[in-house]
Structure formats: structure tokens, C-alpha cells
Amino acid sequence: MARATGPATRRLKALAVGVLAPAVPAGAALLLAPDGWAINRLNVAVWIAVTKPLGLMGTTTPEQFAAVMNVLVFVPVLAALAVLRPTWWWAALAAAGSVGVELYQMSLGTREPDLGDVLANTLGAVLGVGLGLLALRAARRADARRACARRADDPRPDAPGPARATTSGDGEPRMAGRSDGGGRDVGA
């Protein structure tokens, strides 16, 4: 049975689709491109664009930057997948996919496979799935709080939600939405 979703969960899922739409083809092109030299030049260009304005060019190398990027590139994609289909299996699938990509790159002869890439990608996958599951949990909690508040504010006496004290026609207090048993109390 599908879980009912509220506006916060629907917005989060829409954001996840928005992340995946451009990220999957871009990631596939980057990971599967046969020209290793072009990927290296792209990494150096991004390294310069990021580290130079921050004054970090002397503190990090393009190789270190590439290792960090191998972690970070997986985070949003795996977070989005975990939001759409909540399971930790995404991390295992990403690790296996990363091994497959490295084997593919090895077969090309123009790319350098690296165990460090697999480890970095797997770390990014685990972080992404964790963040996605936390975000989904927070959205569902926000939806539940919103639904509970909406029920509590409903003025109808038969509205679902917490019982509210009211008075009956004879002025005696009763709990709205609850039956009084249908008869007179014994001893009254």
C-alpha cells in the first residue's frame, strides 16, 4: 500500500526528479567518456574555477580536488534516488556500478581505472542515500504535523482527531466525537 504524501513530501520528490533529469545523462557522459585527457582538462578547469577565487590553489592539487569531486558528484544523485525509492540498496548498487565503470575504463586503454575512485564514489553514495532518507523523513514528519494541526483546528464535532470538550444540550460537559454510551448512568 502506498504511503499518503503531503505537500512537503511531494515538493521533495519533485526536487529529486529535477536533480536526476540533468544529472544522470551528465554523469553518464562524464564517467563513460573514452577521452581521459579531456576529462583531466575538465577537472583542472573546474579546480581552477573553484579554488582560485577561494584562495585554495596552493593548498590542494587537482588530484585531491578530483577525489573530493568523486565523492560529491554521487551525493545529490543518490539522495534523489533515495527520496524517490527509499532504500539503502542504492549505495550497494552505486558501488557495484562504480566498479563496472572502472572496469569499462580499464578496457578502453585511454582512461586510468582507480580503486580510490570506487571508494570515493561509494562514500558519496552512502552519504547521498543517508541525506536522502533523512530529508524524506523530515518531509514526512512535516506533513504529519501539518495534517495533525489541520485536524485539531477542524471545528466540526465529528471531525477525526483529538477529542474536544463541549457541552451537550443540557449544559453537561461531554467529549465531542465520543459516544456517551447511549443510556443513563447507573446510580444517577
mmCIF file of C-alpha atoms in Angstrom, residues 3-178:
data_model
loop_
_atom_site.group_PDB
_atom_site.id
_atom_site.type_symbol
_atom_site.label_atom_id
_atom_site.label_comp_id
_atom_site.label_asym_id
_atom_site.label_seq_id
_atom_site.Cartn_x
_atom_site.Cartn_y
_atom_site.Cartn_z
ATOM 1 C CA ARG A 3 2.008 5.886 1.786
ATOM 2 C CA ALA A 4 -0.092 9.036 1.561
ATOM 3 C CA THR A 5 2.040 12.069 0.861
ATOM 4 C CA GLY A 6 1.576 15.666 1.823
ATOM 5 C CA PRO A 7 2.862 18.846 0.212
ATOM 6 C CA ALA A 8 6.352 18.727 1.760
ATOM 7 C CA THR A 9 6.942 15.173 0.536
ATOM 8 C CA ARG A 10 5.568 15.986 -2.926
ATOM 9 C CA ARG A 11 7.855 19.032 -3.207
ATOM 10 C CA LEU A 12 10.865 16.959 -2.129
ATOM 11 C CA LYS A 13 10.065 14.275 -4.704
ATOM 12 C CA ALA A 14 9.652 16.908 -7.423
ATOM 13 C CA LEU A 15 13.064 18.311 -6.477
ATOM 14 C CA ALA A 16 14.537 14.797 -6.671
ATOM 15 C CA VAL A 17 13.215 14.368 -10.221
ATOM 16 C CA GLY A 18 14.625 17.792 -11.074
ATOM 17 C CA VAL A 19 18.052 16.718 -9.815
ATOM 18 C CA LEU A 20 18.022 13.424 -11.695
ATOM 19 C CA ALA A 21 16.871 14.809 -15.034
ATOM 20 C CA PRO A 22 20.157 16.576 -15.887
ATOM 21 C CA ALA A 23 22.479 14.685 -13.508
ATOM 22 C CA VAL A 24 22.057 11.176 -14.893
ATOM 23 C CA PRO A 25 22.951 11.970 -18.529
ATOM 24 C CA ALA A 26 25.742 14.348 -17.475
ATOM 25 C CA GLY A 27 27.172 11.780 -15.068
ATOM 26 C CA ALA A 28 26.976 9.030 -17.659
ATOM 27 C CA ALA A 29 28.784 11.190 -20.207
ATOM 28 C CA LEU A 30 31.497 12.060 -17.696
ATOM 29 C CA LEU A 31 32.021 8.518 -16.407
ATOM 30 C CA LEU A 32 31.846 6.756 -19.756
ATOM 31 C CA ALA A 33 33.716 9.263 -21.941
ATOM 32 C CA PRO A 34 36.595 7.477 -23.670
ATOM 33 C CA ASP A 35 38.930 10.523 -23.744
ATOM 34 C CA GLY A 36 40.715 10.512 -20.390
ATOM 35 C CA TRP A 37 42.794 13.550 -21.316
ATOM 36 C CA ALA A 38 39.646 15.631 -21.934
ATOM 37 C CA ILE A 39 38.248 14.594 -18.541
ATOM 38 C CA ASN A 40 41.557 15.573 -16.920
ATOM 39 C CA ARG A 41 41.497 19.001 -18.593
ATOM 40 C CA LEU A 42 37.895 19.480 -17.450
ATOM 41 C CA ASN A 43 38.862 18.583 -13.873
ATOM 42 C CA VAL A 44 41.751 21.070 -13.909
ATOM 43 C CA ALA A 45 39.496 23.813 -15.322
ATOM 44 C CA VAL A 46 36.907 23.211 -12.578
ATOM 45 C CA TRP A 47 39.694 23.028 -9.966
ATOM 46 C CA ILE A 48 40.955 26.450 -11.046
ATOM 47 C CA ALA A 49 37.435 27.920 -11.159
ATOM 48 C CA VAL A 50 36.666 26.711 -7.628
ATOM 49 C CA THR A 51 39.973 27.031 -5.773
ATOM 50 C CA LYS A 52 41.348 30.278 -7.240
ATOM 51 C CA PRO A 53 38.574 32.604 -6.004
ATOM 52 C CA LEU A 54 38.704 30.911 -2.591
ATOM 53 C CA GLY A 55 42.492 31.237 -2.365
ATOM 54 C CA LEU A 56 42.918 27.458 -2.104
ATOM 55 C CA MET A 57 45.048 26.755 -5.189
ATOM 56 C CA GLY A 58 48.212 26.358 -3.120
ATOM 57 C CA THR A 59 46.581 24.100 -0.553
ATOM 58 C CA THR A 60 45.058 21.459 -2.811
ATOM 59 C CA THR A 61 46.111 19.714 -6.003
ATOM 60 C CA PRO A 62 43.894 18.856 -8.975
ATOM 61 C CA GLU A 63 44.183 15.189 -7.966
ATOM 62 C CA GLN A 64 42.944 15.906 -4.437
ATOM 63 C CA PHE A 65 40.171 18.024 -5.873
ATOM 64 C CA ALA A 66 39.193 15.158 -8.209
ATOM 65 C CA ALA A 67 38.980 12.773 -5.235
ATOM 66 C CA VAL A 68 36.645 15.153 -3.387
ATOM 67 C CA MET A 69 34.577 15.620 -6.536
ATOM 68 C CA ASN A 70 34.289 11.830 -6.889
ATOM 69 C CA VAL A 71 32.554 11.867 -3.505
ATOM 70 C CA LEU A 72 30.421 14.958 -4.088
ATOM 71 C CA VAL A 73 29.175 14.046 -7.559
ATOM 72 C CA PHE A 74 27.388 10.987 -6.166
ATOM 73 C CA VAL A 75 25.692 12.719 -3.218
ATOM 74 C CA PRO A 76 22.845 14.569 -4.989
ATOM 75 C CA VAL A 77 22.089 11.729 -7.395
ATOM 76 C CA LEU A 78 21.887 9.077 -4.685
ATOM 77 C CA ALA A 79 19.970 11.413 -2.361
ATOM 78 C CA ALA A 80 17.399 11.935 -5.118
ATOM 79 C CA LEU A 81 17.114 8.212 -5.760
ATOM 80 C CA ALA A 82 16.652 7.527 -2.031
ATOM 81 C CA VAL A 83 13.885 10.125 -1.866
ATOM 82 C CA LEU A 84 12.048 8.547 -4.792
ATOM 83 C CA ARG A 85 12.628 4.951 -3.709
ATOM 84 C CA PRO A 86 13.779 4.802 -0.073
ATOM 85 C CA THR A 87 16.303 2.010 0.386
ATOM 86 C CA TRP A 88 19.937 1.632 1.375
ATOM 87 C CA TRP A 89 20.381 -0.759 -1.556
ATOM 88 C CA TRP A 90 21.106 2.305 -3.721
ATOM 89 C CA ALA A 91 24.532 2.571 -2.043
ATOM 90 C CA ALA A 92 25.386 -1.050 -2.892
ATOM 91 C CA LEU A 93 24.141 -0.591 -6.455
ATOM 92 C CA ALA A 94 26.246 2.561 -6.836
ATOM 93 C CA ALA A 95 29.336 0.762 -5.521
ATOM 94 C CA ALA A 96 28.805 -2.078 -7.997
ATOM 95 C CA GLY A 97 28.187 0.430 -10.787
ATOM 96 C CA SER A 98 31.384 2.248 -9.880
ATOM 97 C CA VAL A 99 33.355 -0.993 -10.137
ATOM 98 C CA GLY A 100 31.735 -1.601 -13.528
ATOM 99 C CA VAL A 101 32.682 1.882 -14.741
ATOM 100 C CA GLU A 102 36.297 1.398 -13.653
ATOM 101 C CA LEU A 103 36.438 -1.959 -15.468
ATOM 102 C CA TYR A 104 34.982 -0.288 -18.565
ATOM 103 C CA GLN A 105 37.571 2.495 -18.328
ATOM 104 C CA MET A 106 40.333 -0.107 -18.000
ATOM 105 C CA SER A 107 39.125 -1.814 -21.177
ATOM 106 C CA LEU A 108 39.349 1.464 -23.106
ATOM 107 C CA GLY A 109 43.065 1.902 -22.575
ATOM 108 C CA THR A 110 42.630 5.694 -22.639
ATOM 109 C CA ARG A 111 41.297 6.065 -19.079
ATOM 110 C CA GLU A 112 43.014 5.138 -15.843
ATOM 111 C CA PRO A 113 40.951 2.933 -13.529
ATOM 112 C CA ASP A 114 41.483 3.682 -9.860
ATOM 113 C CA LEU A 115 40.359 1.864 -6.714
ATOM 114 C CA GLY A 116 40.351 5.258 -4.986
ATOM 115 C CA ASP A 117 37.594 6.362 -7.384
ATOM 116 C CA VAL A 118 35.479 3.357 -6.396
ATOM 117 C CA LEU A 119 35.957 4.118 -2.696
ATOM 118 C CA ALA A 120 35.201 7.831 -3.184
ATOM 119 C CA ASN A 121 32.117 7.094 -5.284
ATOM 120 C CA THR A 122 30.877 4.591 -2.691
ATOM 121 C CA LEU A 123 31.394 7.106 0.115
ATOM 122 C CA GLY A 124 29.427 9.675 -1.902
ATOM 123 C CA ALA A 125 26.682 7.111 -2.486
ATOM 124 C CA VAL A 126 26.392 6.287 1.225
ATOM 125 C CA LEU A 127 26.314 9.986 2.145
ATOM 126 C CA GLY A 128 23.745 10.676 -0.567
ATOM 127 C CA VAL A 129 21.420 7.847 0.428
ATOM 128 C CA GLY A 130 21.683 8.886 4.080
ATOM 129 C CA LEU A 131 20.875 12.517 3.274
ATOM 130 C CA GLY A 132 18.013 11.499 1.004
ATOM 131 C CA LEU A 133 16.467 9.254 3.660
ATOM 132 C CA LEU A 134 16.848 11.984 6.306
ATOM 133 C CA ALA A 135 15.253 14.568 4.007
ATOM 134 C CA LEU A 136 12.370 12.227 3.220
ATOM 135 C CA ARG A 137 11.843 11.512 6.918
ATOM 136 C CA ALA A 138 11.803 15.248 7.693
ATOM 137 C CA ALA A 139 9.305 15.921 4.884
ATOM 138 C CA ARG A 140 7.012 13.141 6.069
ATOM 139 C CA ARG A 141 7.171 14.433 9.642
ATOM 140 C CA ALA A 142 6.330 17.948 8.443
ATOM 141 C CA ASP A 143 3.366 16.559 6.512
ATOM 142 C CA ALA A 144 2.190 14.598 9.565
ATOM 143 C CA ARG A 145 2.452 17.673 11.810
ATOM 144 C CA ARG A 146 0.540 19.717 9.249
ATOM 145 C CA ALA A 147 -2.199 17.093 8.979
ATOM 146 C CA CYS A 148 -2.490 16.810 12.771
ATOM 147 C CA ALA A 149 -2.719 20.587 13.151
ATOM 148 C CA ARG A 150 -5.361 20.729 10.429
ATOM 149 C CA ARG A 151 -7.450 18.058 12.200
ATOM 150 C CA ALA A 152 -7.110 19.827 15.553
ATOM 151 C CA ASP A 153 -8.333 23.091 14.009
ATOM 152 C CA ASP A 154 -11.401 21.472 12.393
ATOM 153 C CA PRO A 155 -14.480 22.909 14.175
ATOM 154 C CA ARG A 156 -16.792 20.010 13.277
ATOM 155 C CA PRO A 157 -17.638 17.920 16.351
ATOM 156 C CA ASP A 158 -17.435 14.682 14.346
ATOM 157 C CA ALA A 159 -14.084 15.577 12.729
ATOM 158 C CA PRO A 160 -11.339 12.991 13.178
ATOM 159 C CA GLY A 161 -8.599 13.917 15.571
ATOM 160 C CA PRO A 162 -8.207 14.577 19.261
ATOM 161 C CA ALA A 163 -11.402 14.713 21.327
ATOM 162 C CA ARG A 164 -12.550 18.198 22.321
ATOM 163 C CA ALA A 165 -14.635 19.144 25.373
ATOM 164 C CA THR A 166 -18.080 20.525 24.505
ATOM 165 C CA THR A 167 -21.396 20.854 26.249
ATOM 166 C CA SER A 168 -24.468 18.770 25.486
ATOM 167 C CA GLY A 169 -27.915 20.266 25.088
ATOM 168 C CA ASP A 170 -28.488 20.033 28.863
ATOM 169 C CA GLY A 171 -25.315 22.004 29.666
ATOM 170 C CA GLU A 172 -23.354 18.973 30.877
ATOM 171 C CA PRO A 173 -19.763 18.706 29.580
ATOM 172 C CA ARG A 174 -19.069 15.902 27.104
ATOM 173 C CA MET A 175 -16.235 14.972 24.797
ATOM 174 C CA ALA A 176 -17.009 15.782 21.181
ATOM 175 C CA GLY A 177 -16.672 12.920 18.771
ATOM 176 C CA ARG A 178 -17.139 10.354 21.516
#
